[in-house]
C-alpha cells in the first residue's frame, strides 16, 4: 500500500463503498475517472477494487473484461472475480475462473480457497473439494484460519458427506459458532436429529455459546421428532441468554416447536408474549393444530389471527383450505375461496388453486371443484390430481376415468399420484379390466422403480378384486416395497378367509427382512383365529411381547385376546386381560364372545361382571354378545335382566340385534307372550330374521296361532323361504 497516495487511497475507498452498497452507476463513473487518469493497470489495488466493485454489483462480464485488460493480475484480482461468481450463484463460472487463474500462474490464498470450496459445495462436487482440502492441508493453512475451516465443513456438509464434515470440525484448532452452525445445519437437513442435539451440547461444553441460528436449527429438530422435553431445555437456554423477545425468527421457531409437539398451551403463551407477531407466527400455530388433527382449533386460530389484524398469506390459505376439506366444512371453505378470488390470488398461483380444488373435492362438491379447475389460467398435474382424488373419494369412477383422459388430452402427463388415485377408483367392482390397463401403463412408464406408494396401491387394487394370486405376483416383482405393501396382501388373505396363506405370507415377508408392525400383527392373529392355529398364535404372542408391542397397542391386545378366544383357549385370553392394563371394552367383548361360542354362558356372565369391575362399561356390541351367550345357554332370567339394564343403567337403546337375541331366548323357552310384546314395542319394523326366529320357535313348540301371525308378516316382506311355509303345516 506504500504506492498509494491520498487520491489513490480515496479511489479504493470509494470503489469499496460502491461494492458494498451495490451502486453500479457510481462505480462506473469512478471507473471512467480511473481510465481518464490512466490508473487502470498501473495500480493493483485500484484494479482489484474495480473488479471487486463490478463483481459485487453482478456485472461479472465487465469484471472479467477488466481482469483481462490489466497487464498484471494478482491473486487479489482473481479472487475478487471468483468471489463475484460465487456470490451470484454462478458456481460453474467460479470454477472456470479458478482453473484459468492457476493456468495464469497465480497461487490461491486462503480467501481464494474459501470461495472455491463454496462453489464446489454448491455443485455437490465432493471429489474436487477433497483435492482442495488436500492442498490446504499441504500448505498448512488450517492451523489458525477459522473461515477456511468453516468453508471446508460447509463444502462437505452441502455434498452430504457429514462424517467427513465432522472429522474436519474435530480436527480444527480454532472453531466458532458459525463452524458449529454449518455442521448442525447439515445434520438438521438430513434429519439426523440426535446428532443435532449432540453437537448443540458439545459446542457449549467447549465454551461456545449458541446464537440465533443454532437455536433455530435445534428447535426445528425437536419439532421434527416431537422432542418437547429437549425443546423445553433449549427454551430455557434462550431465556437465560435474553435473546428471545426482540427476535421474531427465534420466537417463531419456539412457537413452531411447541405447536408441532402438541404443547398448545405453551405455544399460545409464546405467541402472546412475542413482542412482534407476524403471519409466520400464526401459521406455525395453525400448522401445529392441523398436524395434531385439531381442525376446529385451527379454524379458531385463523379467526383470532384476523381479529388481531394479521392478514393471511398463501401458506395460511392453503392450511385452512386443508382443514375445511378434512372436516368437510364446505361453507367455511367457500368463504375462504371467495376471499382468495377477491384478492385475485388465483391468477398466478397454481398451488393455491390446487388447494381450493382439493377442498371442494374432499367436501364432495365435485361440480365446484371442476369449475375452479376450468377457471385457472394454468393447470398442472397437481390440480388434476386434486380433482381426481375428490372423485375417487366419492366413488365416481367414470368421472375419474374421464378426467384421467382429459388431463392427457391437454398435454398433462399423469404422475405416480395420479395413477395411485385411479387404481383406488378402479378397485370398485366391475373395473378390474380398466385397472389392468392402468397397470400396463404404469409398467410402460417405469413408475414402479422407486415409488412404494404406487406399488402398494397396485397390490391393494388386486386384493380388492379378490385376485390374491395376482396381488402376490405383483408384490414379489416390485423393485421397492415396504411393510405397508405386505400388509395390503396379508389383509386380503385374512379378509377372504385364507388364514394359511396369510401365515405363509408372513414367513416370506420376514425372510425378506421386513419387521411386522401393529397392522401386521393384527392381521396375522386374525389368521390364527380363523385357522385355529393356537401353537402359531402362542409363538406370535411371545414375539409380540419381546417387541414390547402389547404394552403400547390396544389393537394388538384385542386381536390376541380374540385369537385365543376363537381357538378355545379362553383361560389364556382371560389371564392376558388380567395381566395387561391396556385392554378395553373390545378385548373384553371378544373374550365374552369366546365363552358364548362354546356355550359357556355362566362364565360369559362372570367375565361381563369382571369387565365392569375393571372400569369398562359395556357398549351396544357387548350387549349383543352377552345376550347371545344367554340364548345359547338358556339363561332366560339373566338375559331378561341384562336386556332391562341396557337402558336403565347404561343408557343404551335396544336395537334390532338385541331384540332378535331376546326373541330367540324367549323362543327357546316357549314364552310367546313375551315375544309378541317385545315385537310390538320394537322401535323399528321387524325384519325377516325376527319373523324367521319366531317361526322356528313356533315349529318347535307347535304354536299355530302365533306361527300364522308371524307367517303373514314374513309374507309381506316378500322374502319367503322354506322356513315360513313349513310352519304353516304345524
XYZ file of C-alpha atoms in Angstrom:
730
model
C 0.000 0.000 0.000
C 3.075 2.248 0.029
C 2.480 3.023 -3.662
C -0.867 4.567 -2.788
C -1.101 8.309 -2.448
C -4.098 10.102 -0.986
C -6.001 10.199 -4.303
C -5.496 6.501 -4.937
C -6.488 5.612 -1.387
C -9.624 7.692 -1.841
C -10.492 5.884 -5.094
C -10.002 2.475 -3.463
C -12.237 3.526 -0.566
C -14.942 4.898 -2.881
C -14.918 1.750 -5.027
C -15.244 -0.416 -1.908
C -18.226 1.657 -0.791
C -19.860 1.214 -4.208
C -19.271 -2.538 -3.984
C -20.776 -2.657 -0.504
C -23.872 -0.629 -1.421
C -24.044 -2.097 -4.951
C -24.097 1.366 -6.568
C -23.169 0.303 -10.094
C -23.734 3.688 -11.730
C -21.477 5.474 -9.269
C -18.919 2.700 -9.662
C -18.996 3.107 -13.453
C -18.399 6.860 -13.020
C -15.368 6.107 -10.861
C -14.211 3.613 -13.500
C -14.327 6.379 -16.109
C -12.279 8.596 -13.802
C -9.679 5.818 -13.371
C -9.398 5.453 -17.146
C -9.108 9.220 -17.605
C -6.293 9.353 -15.066
C -4.581 6.369 -16.708
C -4.566 4.441 -13.433
C -6.006 1.131 -14.671
C -3.283 -1.493 -14.723
C -0.766 0.782 -13.047
C -2.120 0.292 -9.523
C -3.019 -3.239 -8.446
C -5.133 -2.015 -5.521
C -7.297 0.161 -7.783
C -7.596 -2.570 -10.444
C -8.610 -5.175 -7.855
C -11.089 -2.756 -6.256
C -12.626 -2.027 -9.651
C -13.002 -5.748 -10.449
C -14.448 -6.315 -6.982
C -16.965 -3.469 -7.432
C -18.297 -4.837 -10.737
C -18.324 -8.397 -9.402
C -20.217 -7.434 -6.241
C -22.748 -5.489 -8.363
C -23.330 -8.567 -10.529
C -21.640 -7.156 -13.645
C -19.493 -10.272 -13.978
C -18.731 -9.893 -17.696
C -17.469 -6.348 -17.090
C -15.362 -7.512 -14.133
C -13.861 -10.292 -16.228
C -13.117 -7.889 -19.113
C -11.219 -5.561 -16.779
C -9.245 -8.505 -15.365
C -8.121 -9.420 -18.862
C -7.313 -5.780 -19.730
C -4.816 -5.205 -16.941
C -1.232 -6.319 -17.618
C -0.552 -7.527 -14.083
C -3.096 -9.837 -12.464
C -2.505 -10.851 -8.878
C -4.297 -13.215 -6.509
C -6.471 -10.367 -5.215
C -7.783 -9.534 -8.700
C -8.600 -13.163 -9.466
C -10.145 -13.744 -6.052
C -12.329 -10.646 -6.448
C -13.784 -12.050 -9.690
C -14.090 -15.567 -8.283
C -15.960 -14.212 -5.245
C -18.384 -12.399 -7.531
C -19.201 -15.588 -9.399
C -19.852 -17.470 -6.162
C -21.914 -14.667 -4.588
C -24.193 -14.552 -7.638
C -24.730 -18.307 -7.826
C -22.507 -18.829 -10.876
C -20.530 -21.708 -9.385
C -19.518 -23.133 -12.779
C -18.096 -19.721 -13.725
C -16.184 -19.614 -10.448
C -14.597 -22.991 -11.157
C -13.621 -21.925 -14.682
C -12.131 -18.735 -13.224
C -10.184 -20.750 -10.627
C -8.721 -23.027 -13.302
C -7.785 -20.060 -15.522
C -6.128 -18.357 -12.562
C -3.887 -21.369 -11.982
C -3.009 -21.530 -15.680
C -2.023 -17.854 -15.305
C 0.481 -18.977 -12.674
C -1.269 -17.362 -9.706
C -1.248 -19.348 -6.457
C -4.532 -19.262 -4.475
C -4.584 -17.827 -0.977
C -6.877 -18.728 1.920
C -9.650 -16.414 0.665
C -9.468 -17.997 -2.797
C -9.738 -21.475 -1.306
C -12.677 -20.348 0.835
C -14.532 -19.143 -2.271
C -13.831 -22.164 -4.456
C -14.878 -24.543 -1.675
C -18.233 -22.768 -1.612
C -18.557 -23.266 -5.387
C -17.768 -26.983 -5.140
C -20.219 -27.332 -2.260
C -22.976 -25.641 -4.261
C -22.454 -28.137 -7.095
C -22.013 -31.171 -4.832
C -18.578 -31.720 -6.394
C -17.065 -33.538 -3.440
C -14.129 -35.120 -5.310
C -12.848 -31.705 -6.467
C -13.461 -30.352 -2.982
C -11.354 -33.130 -1.500
C -8.438 -32.156 -3.762
C -8.674 -28.572 -2.482
C -8.807 -29.960 1.064
C -5.578 -31.888 0.464
C -3.865 -28.770 -0.921
C -4.988 -26.673 2.051
C -3.567 -29.269 4.454
C -0.312 -29.452 2.457
C 0.084 -25.672 2.754
C -0.751 -25.748 6.480
C -3.492 -23.126 6.107
C -5.936 -24.650 8.617
C -3.906 -24.010 11.746
C -5.491 -20.684 12.658
C -7.933 -19.807 9.855
C -11.444 -20.354 11.163
C -13.106 -19.030 7.974
C -11.274 -21.546 5.810
C -12.024 -24.374 8.240
C -15.689 -23.402 8.254
C -15.705 -23.351 4.433
C -14.348 -26.909 4.394
C -17.006 -28.103 6.839
C -19.637 -26.349 4.721
C -18.417 -27.956 1.484
C -18.643 -31.477 2.908
C -21.999 -30.695 4.511
C -23.510 -29.440 1.256
C -22.206 -32.555 -0.506
C -23.952 -34.697 2.125
C -20.697 -36.177 3.458
C -21.448 -35.395 7.086
C -18.991 -37.882 8.548
C -16.149 -36.103 6.741
C -17.530 -32.705 7.771
C -17.477 -33.850 11.389
C -13.902 -35.101 11.048
C -12.804 -31.734 9.668
C -14.505 -29.853 12.509
C -12.957 -32.135 15.123
C -9.507 -31.527 13.626
C -9.723 -27.717 13.591
C -7.545 -25.895 16.122
C -9.976 -22.989 16.153
C -13.691 -23.066 15.505
C -16.516 -20.714 16.302
C -20.295 -20.713 16.463
C -20.542 -20.390 12.667
C -18.460 -23.549 12.187
C -20.750 -25.470 14.524
C -23.869 -23.991 12.904
C -22.768 -25.225 9.490
C -22.425 -28.799 10.771
C -25.612 -28.633 12.837
C -27.493 -27.297 9.802
C -26.243 -30.234 7.736
C -27.429 -32.754 10.303
C -30.790 -30.984 10.555
C -31.253 -31.015 6.784
C -30.665 -34.770 6.656
C -32.966 -35.416 9.615
C -30.194 -36.637 11.929
C -31.845 -35.144 14.973
C -29.736 -36.947 17.584
C -26.567 -35.542 16.014
C -28.050 -32.034 16.014
C -28.702 -32.175 19.744
C -25.344 -33.847 20.390
C -23.489 -31.031 18.578
C -25.643 -28.456 20.372
C -24.418 -29.816 23.707
C -20.789 -30.286 22.631
C -20.321 -26.730 21.401
C -21.498 -25.405 24.748
C -19.236 -27.835 26.589
C -16.242 -26.256 24.848
C -17.397 -22.768 25.813
C -19.058 -21.626 22.577
C -22.458 -20.041 23.153
C -25.213 -20.851 20.642
C -26.578 -17.955 18.606
C -29.967 -17.421 16.999
C -29.157 -19.733 14.081
C -28.047 -22.560 16.388
C -31.203 -22.328 18.453
C -33.432 -22.300 15.366
C -31.775 -25.441 13.967
C -32.067 -27.208 17.331
C -35.708 -26.200 17.809
C -36.652 -27.329 14.300
C -35.039 -30.681 15.009
C -37.038 -31.073 18.222
C -40.206 -30.155 16.333
C -39.494 -32.779 13.662
C -39.480 -35.667 16.168
C -41.795 -34.252 18.841
C -38.964 -33.982 21.384
C -40.759 -31.495 23.602
C -38.516 -32.112 26.649
C -35.368 -31.246 24.685
C -37.240 -28.292 23.234
C -38.102 -27.002 26.699
C -34.465 -27.257 27.752
C -33.416 -25.244 24.700
C -36.162 -22.733 25.510
C -34.652 -22.279 28.966
C -31.221 -21.649 27.401
C -32.768 -18.987 25.161
C -34.350 -17.293 28.180
C -31.032 -17.286 30.058
C -29.323 -15.529 27.152
C -32.160 -12.996 26.907
C -32.278 -13.090 23.108
C -35.904 -14.065 22.531
C -38.236 -11.127 22.826
C -36.565 -8.945 20.217
C -36.086 -11.780 17.732
C -39.117 -12.758 15.643
C -37.424 -15.687 13.854
C -36.363 -17.323 17.097
C -39.750 -16.695 18.709
C -41.492 -18.271 15.729
C -39.170 -21.292 15.880
C -40.051 -21.784 19.563
C -43.749 -21.425 18.840
C -43.463 -23.875 15.942
C -41.665 -26.420 18.126
C -44.320 -26.384 20.848
C -47.154 -26.475 18.296
C -45.704 -29.430 16.389
C -45.161 -31.255 19.685
C -48.820 -30.683 20.580
C -47.985 -28.424 23.561
C -50.550 -25.814 22.551
C -50.846 -24.121 25.934
C -47.153 -23.227 25.782
C -47.346 -22.372 22.085
C -50.166 -19.908 22.736
C -48.260 -18.420 25.662
C -45.230 -17.845 23.420
C -47.484 -16.194 20.841
C -48.951 -13.840 23.438
C -45.516 -12.912 24.790
C -43.890 -12.224 21.414
C -43.117 -8.540 21.015
C -43.764 -8.882 17.296
C -46.418 -11.229 15.913
C -46.495 -11.790 12.162
C -48.251 -14.144 9.762
C -45.412 -16.675 10.189
C -46.171 -16.873 13.934
C -49.833 -17.612 13.351
C -49.113 -20.031 10.508
C -46.873 -22.039 12.850
C -49.696 -22.388 15.375
C -52.296 -23.213 12.701
C -49.988 -25.831 11.164
C -49.445 -27.397 14.588
C -53.187 -27.763 15.144
C -53.541 -29.368 11.714
C -50.726 -31.854 12.340
C -52.359 -32.847 15.624
C -55.731 -33.321 13.847
C -57.317 -30.399 15.673
C -59.041 -28.832 12.690
C -61.612 -26.836 14.633
C -58.906 -25.240 16.772
C -57.025 -24.362 13.585
C -60.125 -22.531 12.341
C -60.470 -20.671 15.652
C -56.811 -19.698 15.416
C -57.384 -18.424 11.875
C -60.251 -16.238 13.087
C -58.232 -14.909 16.046
C -55.376 -14.038 13.730
C -57.640 -11.881 11.574
C -59.151 -10.200 14.628
C -55.588 -9.229 15.594
C -55.230 -7.505 12.234
C -52.845 -10.070 10.721
C -53.627 -10.715 7.053
C -53.373 -14.347 5.921
C -50.860 -15.192 3.212
C -50.754 -18.025 0.679
C -49.500 -20.524 3.279
C -52.343 -19.604 5.660
C -54.994 -20.050 2.992
C -53.570 -23.416 1.913
C -53.547 -24.636 5.538
C -57.105 -23.512 6.241
C -58.415 -24.963 2.982
C -56.851 -28.263 4.030
C -58.695 -28.053 7.358
C -62.008 -27.282 5.655
C -61.552 -30.323 3.450
C -60.612 -32.649 6.300
C -63.654 -31.728 8.427
C -65.915 -31.123 5.383
C -66.596 -27.531 6.446
C -67.736 -26.510 2.984
C -69.375 -23.206 3.951
C -66.178 -22.005 5.595
C -64.253 -23.288 2.605
C -66.467 -21.299 0.235
C -65.878 -18.149 2.281
C -62.111 -18.685 2.071
C -62.415 -19.283 -1.672
C -64.375 -16.040 -2.076
C -61.677 -14.117 -0.205
C -58.959 -15.651 -2.370
C -60.882 -14.647 -5.501
C -61.434 -11.136 -4.114
C -57.688 -10.763 -3.638
C -57.110 -12.147 -7.168
C -54.684 -14.727 -5.783
C -55.671 -17.496 -8.196
C -54.481 -15.612 -11.251
C -50.877 -16.737 -10.941
C -50.852 -19.303 -8.146
C -51.399 -22.922 -9.209
C -50.553 -24.243 -5.724
C -53.360 -22.236 -4.150
C -55.715 -23.235 -6.958
C -54.948 -26.896 -6.293
C -55.720 -26.373 -2.593
C -59.149 -24.906 -3.451
C -59.921 -27.831 -5.780
C -58.772 -30.289 -3.118
C -61.014 -28.647 -0.503
C -64.127 -28.898 -2.698
C -63.216 -32.457 -3.663
C -62.858 -33.567 -0.042
C -66.178 -31.863 0.770
C -67.836 -33.804 -2.057
C -68.687 -30.743 -4.174
C -67.189 -32.019 -7.414
C -69.074 -29.504 -9.563
C -67.381 -26.553 -7.868
C -64.056 -28.371 -7.905
C -64.301 -28.702 -11.684
C -65.381 -25.067 -12.038
C -62.282 -23.919 -10.162
C -60.054 -26.121 -12.312
C -61.635 -24.785 -15.505
C -61.165 -21.203 -14.304
C -57.445 -21.484 -13.616
C -55.253 -19.709 -16.188
C -52.788 -22.599 -15.999
C -53.238 -26.181 -14.825
C -50.629 -28.696 -13.757
C -50.699 -32.323 -12.659
C -51.281 -31.322 -9.013
C -54.547 -29.545 -9.948
C -55.784 -32.552 -11.895
C -54.758 -34.907 -9.093
C -56.790 -32.891 -6.588
C -59.906 -33.220 -8.757
C -59.327 -36.908 -9.481
C -58.745 -37.609 -5.762
C -62.063 -35.933 -4.923
C -63.913 -38.074 -7.466
C -62.179 -41.187 -6.138
C -63.265 -40.349 -2.593
C -66.875 -40.000 -3.745
C -66.758 -43.260 -5.701
C -67.265 -41.520 -9.054
C -65.210 -43.979 -11.088
C -66.423 -42.867 -14.515
C -65.592 -39.256 -13.647
C -62.131 -40.323 -12.522
C -61.501 -42.087 -15.817
C -62.912 -39.142 -17.776
C -60.625 -36.613 -16.047
C -57.718 -39.026 -16.420
C -58.221 -38.857 -20.191
C -58.890 -35.087 -20.224
C -55.653 -34.200 -18.468
C -53.673 -36.197 -21.003
C -55.594 -34.624 -23.892
C -54.413 -31.260 -22.520
C -50.827 -32.471 -22.614
C -50.530 -33.015 -18.856
C -48.809 -36.328 -18.112
C -50.138 -38.267 -15.108
C -47.634 -38.936 -12.342
C -47.434 -41.634 -9.678
C -50.015 -39.834 -7.512
C -52.479 -39.753 -10.420
C -52.106 -43.463 -11.059
C -52.470 -44.205 -7.335
C -55.838 -42.390 -7.283
C -57.044 -44.047 -10.492
C -56.125 -47.507 -9.181
C -58.026 -46.804 -5.978
C -61.073 -45.811 -8.031
C -60.770 -48.938 -10.194
C -60.760 -51.071 -7.037
C -64.551 -50.912 -7.164
C -66.425 -53.885 -8.542
C -66.576 -54.057 -12.326
C -63.394 -52.127 -13.097
C -60.716 -54.804 -12.926
C -60.071 -54.730 -16.681
C -59.581 -50.958 -16.651
C -57.280 -51.307 -13.666
C -55.227 -53.881 -15.536
C -54.848 -51.398 -18.407
C -53.623 -48.814 -15.913
C -51.174 -51.394 -14.547
C -49.702 -51.893 -18.028
C -49.323 -48.139 -18.488
C -47.561 -47.829 -15.128
C -45.110 -50.557 -16.144
C -44.566 -48.913 -19.540
C -43.737 -45.601 -17.857
C -41.410 -47.393 -15.394
C -43.085 -45.653 -12.448
C -42.665 -48.597 -10.071
C -38.885 -48.243 -9.963
C -38.775 -46.071 -6.862
C -42.377 -45.441 -5.795
C -43.503 -47.564 -2.851
C -46.917 -45.881 -2.568
C -47.841 -46.677 -6.171
C -46.631 -50.263 -5.826
C -48.745 -50.700 -2.702
C -51.786 -49.220 -4.482
C -51.338 -51.815 -7.222
C -51.260 -54.652 -4.684
C -54.359 -53.231 -2.955
C -56.171 -52.977 -6.309
C -55.809 -56.702 -6.983
C -56.598 -57.551 -3.349
C -59.875 -55.594 -3.527
C -60.879 -57.616 -6.594
C -60.052 -60.874 -4.835
C -57.198 -61.596 -7.254
C -54.816 -62.620 -4.492
C -52.529 -64.700 -6.711
C -52.025 -61.679 -8.971
C -51.577 -59.391 -5.953
C -48.824 -61.624 -4.587
C -47.166 -61.837 -8.001
C -47.160 -58.033 -8.271
C -45.756 -57.637 -4.754
C -42.913 -60.085 -5.324
C -41.917 -58.293 -8.547
C -41.935 -54.765 -7.100
C -38.469 -53.135 -7.255
C -39.235 -51.374 -3.970
C -41.810 -52.223 -1.335
C -42.307 -51.773 2.390
C -44.266 -53.197 5.294
C -47.421 -51.399 4.077
C -47.223 -53.301 0.770
C -47.005 -56.638 2.592
C -49.783 -55.669 4.985
C -52.056 -54.990 1.995
C -51.622 -58.589 0.831
C -51.921 -60.005 4.355
C -55.167 -58.095 4.882
C -56.545 -59.548 1.646
C -55.771 -63.114 2.708
C -57.400 -62.628 6.102
C -60.491 -60.820 4.768
C -61.123 -63.621 2.289
C -60.579 -66.349 4.873
C -57.237 -67.664 3.633
C -55.555 -67.904 7.014
C -52.937 -70.484 5.986
C -51.812 -68.327 3.057
C -51.567 -65.343 5.397
C -49.257 -67.289 7.712
C -47.080 -68.346 4.760
C -47.004 -64.737 3.569
C -45.780 -63.573 6.991
C -42.914 -66.058 6.863
C -41.914 -64.874 3.371
C -42.120 -61.243 4.475
C -39.816 -61.818 7.428
C -37.346 -63.730 5.254
C -37.070 -60.603 3.117
C -36.121 -58.567 6.176
C -39.396 -56.772 6.894
C -40.366 -56.464 10.547
C -44.079 -56.738 11.428
C -45.846 -53.654 12.755
C -49.147 -53.365 14.619
C -51.224 -53.851 11.458
C -49.227 -56.965 10.548
C -49.723 -58.476 13.983
C -53.446 -57.689 13.945
C -53.894 -59.404 10.560
C -51.843 -62.467 11.349
C -53.501 -63.013 14.737
C -56.872 -62.966 12.961
C -55.465 -65.584 10.580
C -54.519 -67.769 13.554
C -58.034 -67.380 14.917
C -59.538 -68.339 11.540
C -57.457 -71.498 11.236
C -57.385 -72.459 14.911
C -53.582 -72.273 14.805
C -53.133 -71.951 18.555
C -49.479 -73.039 18.598
C -48.566 -70.454 15.968
C -50.599 -67.848 17.838
C -48.651 -68.547 21.024
C -45.358 -68.175 19.135
C -46.536 -64.838 17.786
C -47.614 -63.817 21.295
C -44.049 -64.376 22.526
C -42.588 -62.409 19.608
C -45.017 -59.529 20.139
C -44.186 -59.468 23.854
C -40.443 -59.317 23.103
C -41.040 -56.267 20.915
C -42.947 -54.542 23.713
C -45.941 -54.066 21.416
C -48.505 -55.364 23.927
C -47.744 -52.578 26.390
C -48.457 -49.855 23.833
C -51.058 -51.267 21.432
C -54.648 -51.880 22.475
C -55.451 -53.044 18.934
C -52.887 -55.876 19.050
C -54.009 -56.828 22.568
C -57.616 -57.070 21.362
C -56.582 -59.257 18.418
C -54.539 -61.504 20.703
C -57.482 -61.966 23.078
C -59.755 -62.620 20.099
C -57.296 -65.196 18.710
C -57.166 -67.124 21.997
C -60.949 -66.937 22.307
C -61.536 -68.240 18.767
C -59.007 -71.039 19.356
C -60.883 -72.026 22.523
C -58.038 -71.039 24.876
C -60.344 -68.893 26.980
C -58.330 -69.190 30.186
C -55.259 -67.809 28.406
C -57.307 -64.975 26.980
C -58.662 -64.173 30.442
C -55.179 -64.264 32.027
C -53.871 -61.946 29.325
C -56.526 -59.363 30.124
C -55.893 -59.742 33.827
C -52.147 -59.172 33.379
C -52.327 -56.219 31.000
C -53.709 -52.824 31.909
C -54.155 -51.853 28.246
C -57.334 -53.810 27.434
C -60.602 -52.088 26.575
C -64.256 -52.927 26.009
C -63.421 -54.542 22.648
C -60.958 -57.019 24.161
C -63.394 -57.946 26.923
C -66.199 -58.309 24.379
C -64.005 -60.665 22.324
C -63.446 -62.820 25.412
C -67.164 -62.861 26.242
C -67.866 -63.881 22.622
C -65.444 -66.778 23.031
C -67.361 -68.068 26.051
C -70.635 -67.589 24.167
C -69.411 -69.616 21.167
C -68.517 -72.512 23.457
C -71.905 -72.379 25.189
C -70.331 -71.334 28.496
C -72.947 -68.742 29.357
C -72.298 -68.652 33.104
C -68.623 -67.888 32.552
C -69.562 -65.272 29.969
C -71.667 -63.559 32.641
C -68.785 -63.686 35.125
C -66.491 -62.164 32.519
C -69.125 -59.484 31.874
C -69.078 -58.563 35.565
C -65.265 -58.582 35.798
C -65.091 -56.270 32.812
C -67.210 -53.707 34.662
C -65.158 -54.136 37.828
C -62.085 -53.212 35.759
C -63.793 -49.942 34.837
C -65.049 -50.791 31.331
C -68.693 -50.082 30.558
C -70.372 -52.416 28.057
C -71.457 -50.944 24.732
C -74.155 -51.987 22.279
C -71.946 -54.709 20.757
C -71.079 -56.138 24.177
C -74.782 -56.472 24.978
C -75.431 -58.268 21.686
C -72.685 -60.739 22.601
C -73.779 -61.335 26.204
C -77.449 -61.685 25.227
C -76.391 -64.192 22.593
C -74.462 -66.073 25.294
C -77.611 -66.215 27.428
C -79.578 -67.513 24.437
C -77.122 -70.348 23.717
C -77.077 -71.365 27.396
C -80.806 -70.915 28.044
C -80.226 -68.277 30.734
C -83.657 -66.664 30.436
C -83.822 -64.669 33.663
C -80.254 -63.414 33.292
C -80.930 -62.397 29.704
C -84.124 -60.570 30.663
C -82.282 -58.711 33.443
C -79.458 -57.659 31.131
C -81.898 -56.508 28.460
C -83.675 -54.314 31.008
C -80.365 -52.932 32.346
C -79.238 -51.789 28.903
C -81.333 -48.652 29.022
C -81.967 -48.345 32.757
C -78.310 -48.491 33.861
C -76.199 -47.863 30.779
C -78.445 -45.608 28.682
C -78.180 -47.873 25.628
C -81.281 -48.077 23.441
C -82.059 -51.597 22.278
C -81.505 -52.159 18.562
C -82.870 -54.812 16.217
C -79.987 -57.173 17.022
C -80.783 -57.043 20.757
C -84.498 -57.695 20.161
C -83.585 -60.649 17.938
C -81.450 -62.148 20.730
C -84.343 -61.827 23.177
C -86.846 -63.334 20.724
C -84.561 -66.355 20.299
C -84.083 -66.565 24.076
C -87.836 -66.481 24.829
C -88.474 -68.727 21.834
C -86.270 -71.479 23.259
C -88.417 -71.359 26.411
C -91.721 -71.165 24.511
C -92.600 -67.801 26.099
C -94.597 -66.475 23.137
C -96.489 -63.796 25.051
C -93.204 -62.099 25.911
C -92.108 -62.385 22.283
C -95.285 -60.740 20.992
C -94.936 -57.891 23.497
C -91.295 -57.435 22.507
C -92.153 -57.210 18.822
C -94.951 -54.736 19.489
C -92.628 -52.410 21.441
C -89.772 -52.545 18.932
C -88.850 -49.000 17.785
C -88.320 -50.242 14.217
C -90.108 -52.675 11.943
C -89.219 -56.316 12.433
C -87.160 -57.762 9.601
C -87.246 -61.245 8.121
C -84.705 -62.533 10.653
C -87.100 -61.653 13.504
C -90.103 -63.398 11.932
C -87.941 -66.359 10.922
C -86.708 -66.769 14.520
C -90.298 -66.646 15.762
C -91.406 -69.191 13.151
C -88.597 -71.520 14.241
C -89.825 -71.315 17.834
C -93.437 -71.899 16.782
C -92.406 -75.038 14.891
C -90.583 -76.394 17.952
C -93.449 -75.669 20.358
C -96.333 -76.243 17.920
C -97.907 -72.796 18.391
C -100.028 -72.489 15.232
C -101.734 -69.216 16.154
C -98.547 -67.212 16.692
C -96.943 -69.077 13.787
C -99.622 -67.901 11.357
C -99.285 -64.346 12.660
C -95.545 -64.471 12.080
C -96.008 -66.059 8.651
C -98.361 -63.303 7.497
C -95.793 -60.653 8.414
C -92.979 -62.621 6.806
C -95.073 -62.931 3.649
C -95.372 -59.139 3.438
C -91.572 -58.843 3.312
C -91.531 -60.830 0.043
C -88.556 -62.876 1.214
C -90.153 -66.251 1.782
C -88.106 -69.406 2.145
C -88.914 -72.949 3.249
C -88.944 -71.988 6.911
C -92.058 -69.832 6.631
C -94.040 -72.375 4.619
C -93.036 -75.248 6.864
C -94.531 -73.502 9.874
C -97.964 -73.256 8.230
C -98.248 -77.054 8.382
C -97.932 -77.165 12.165
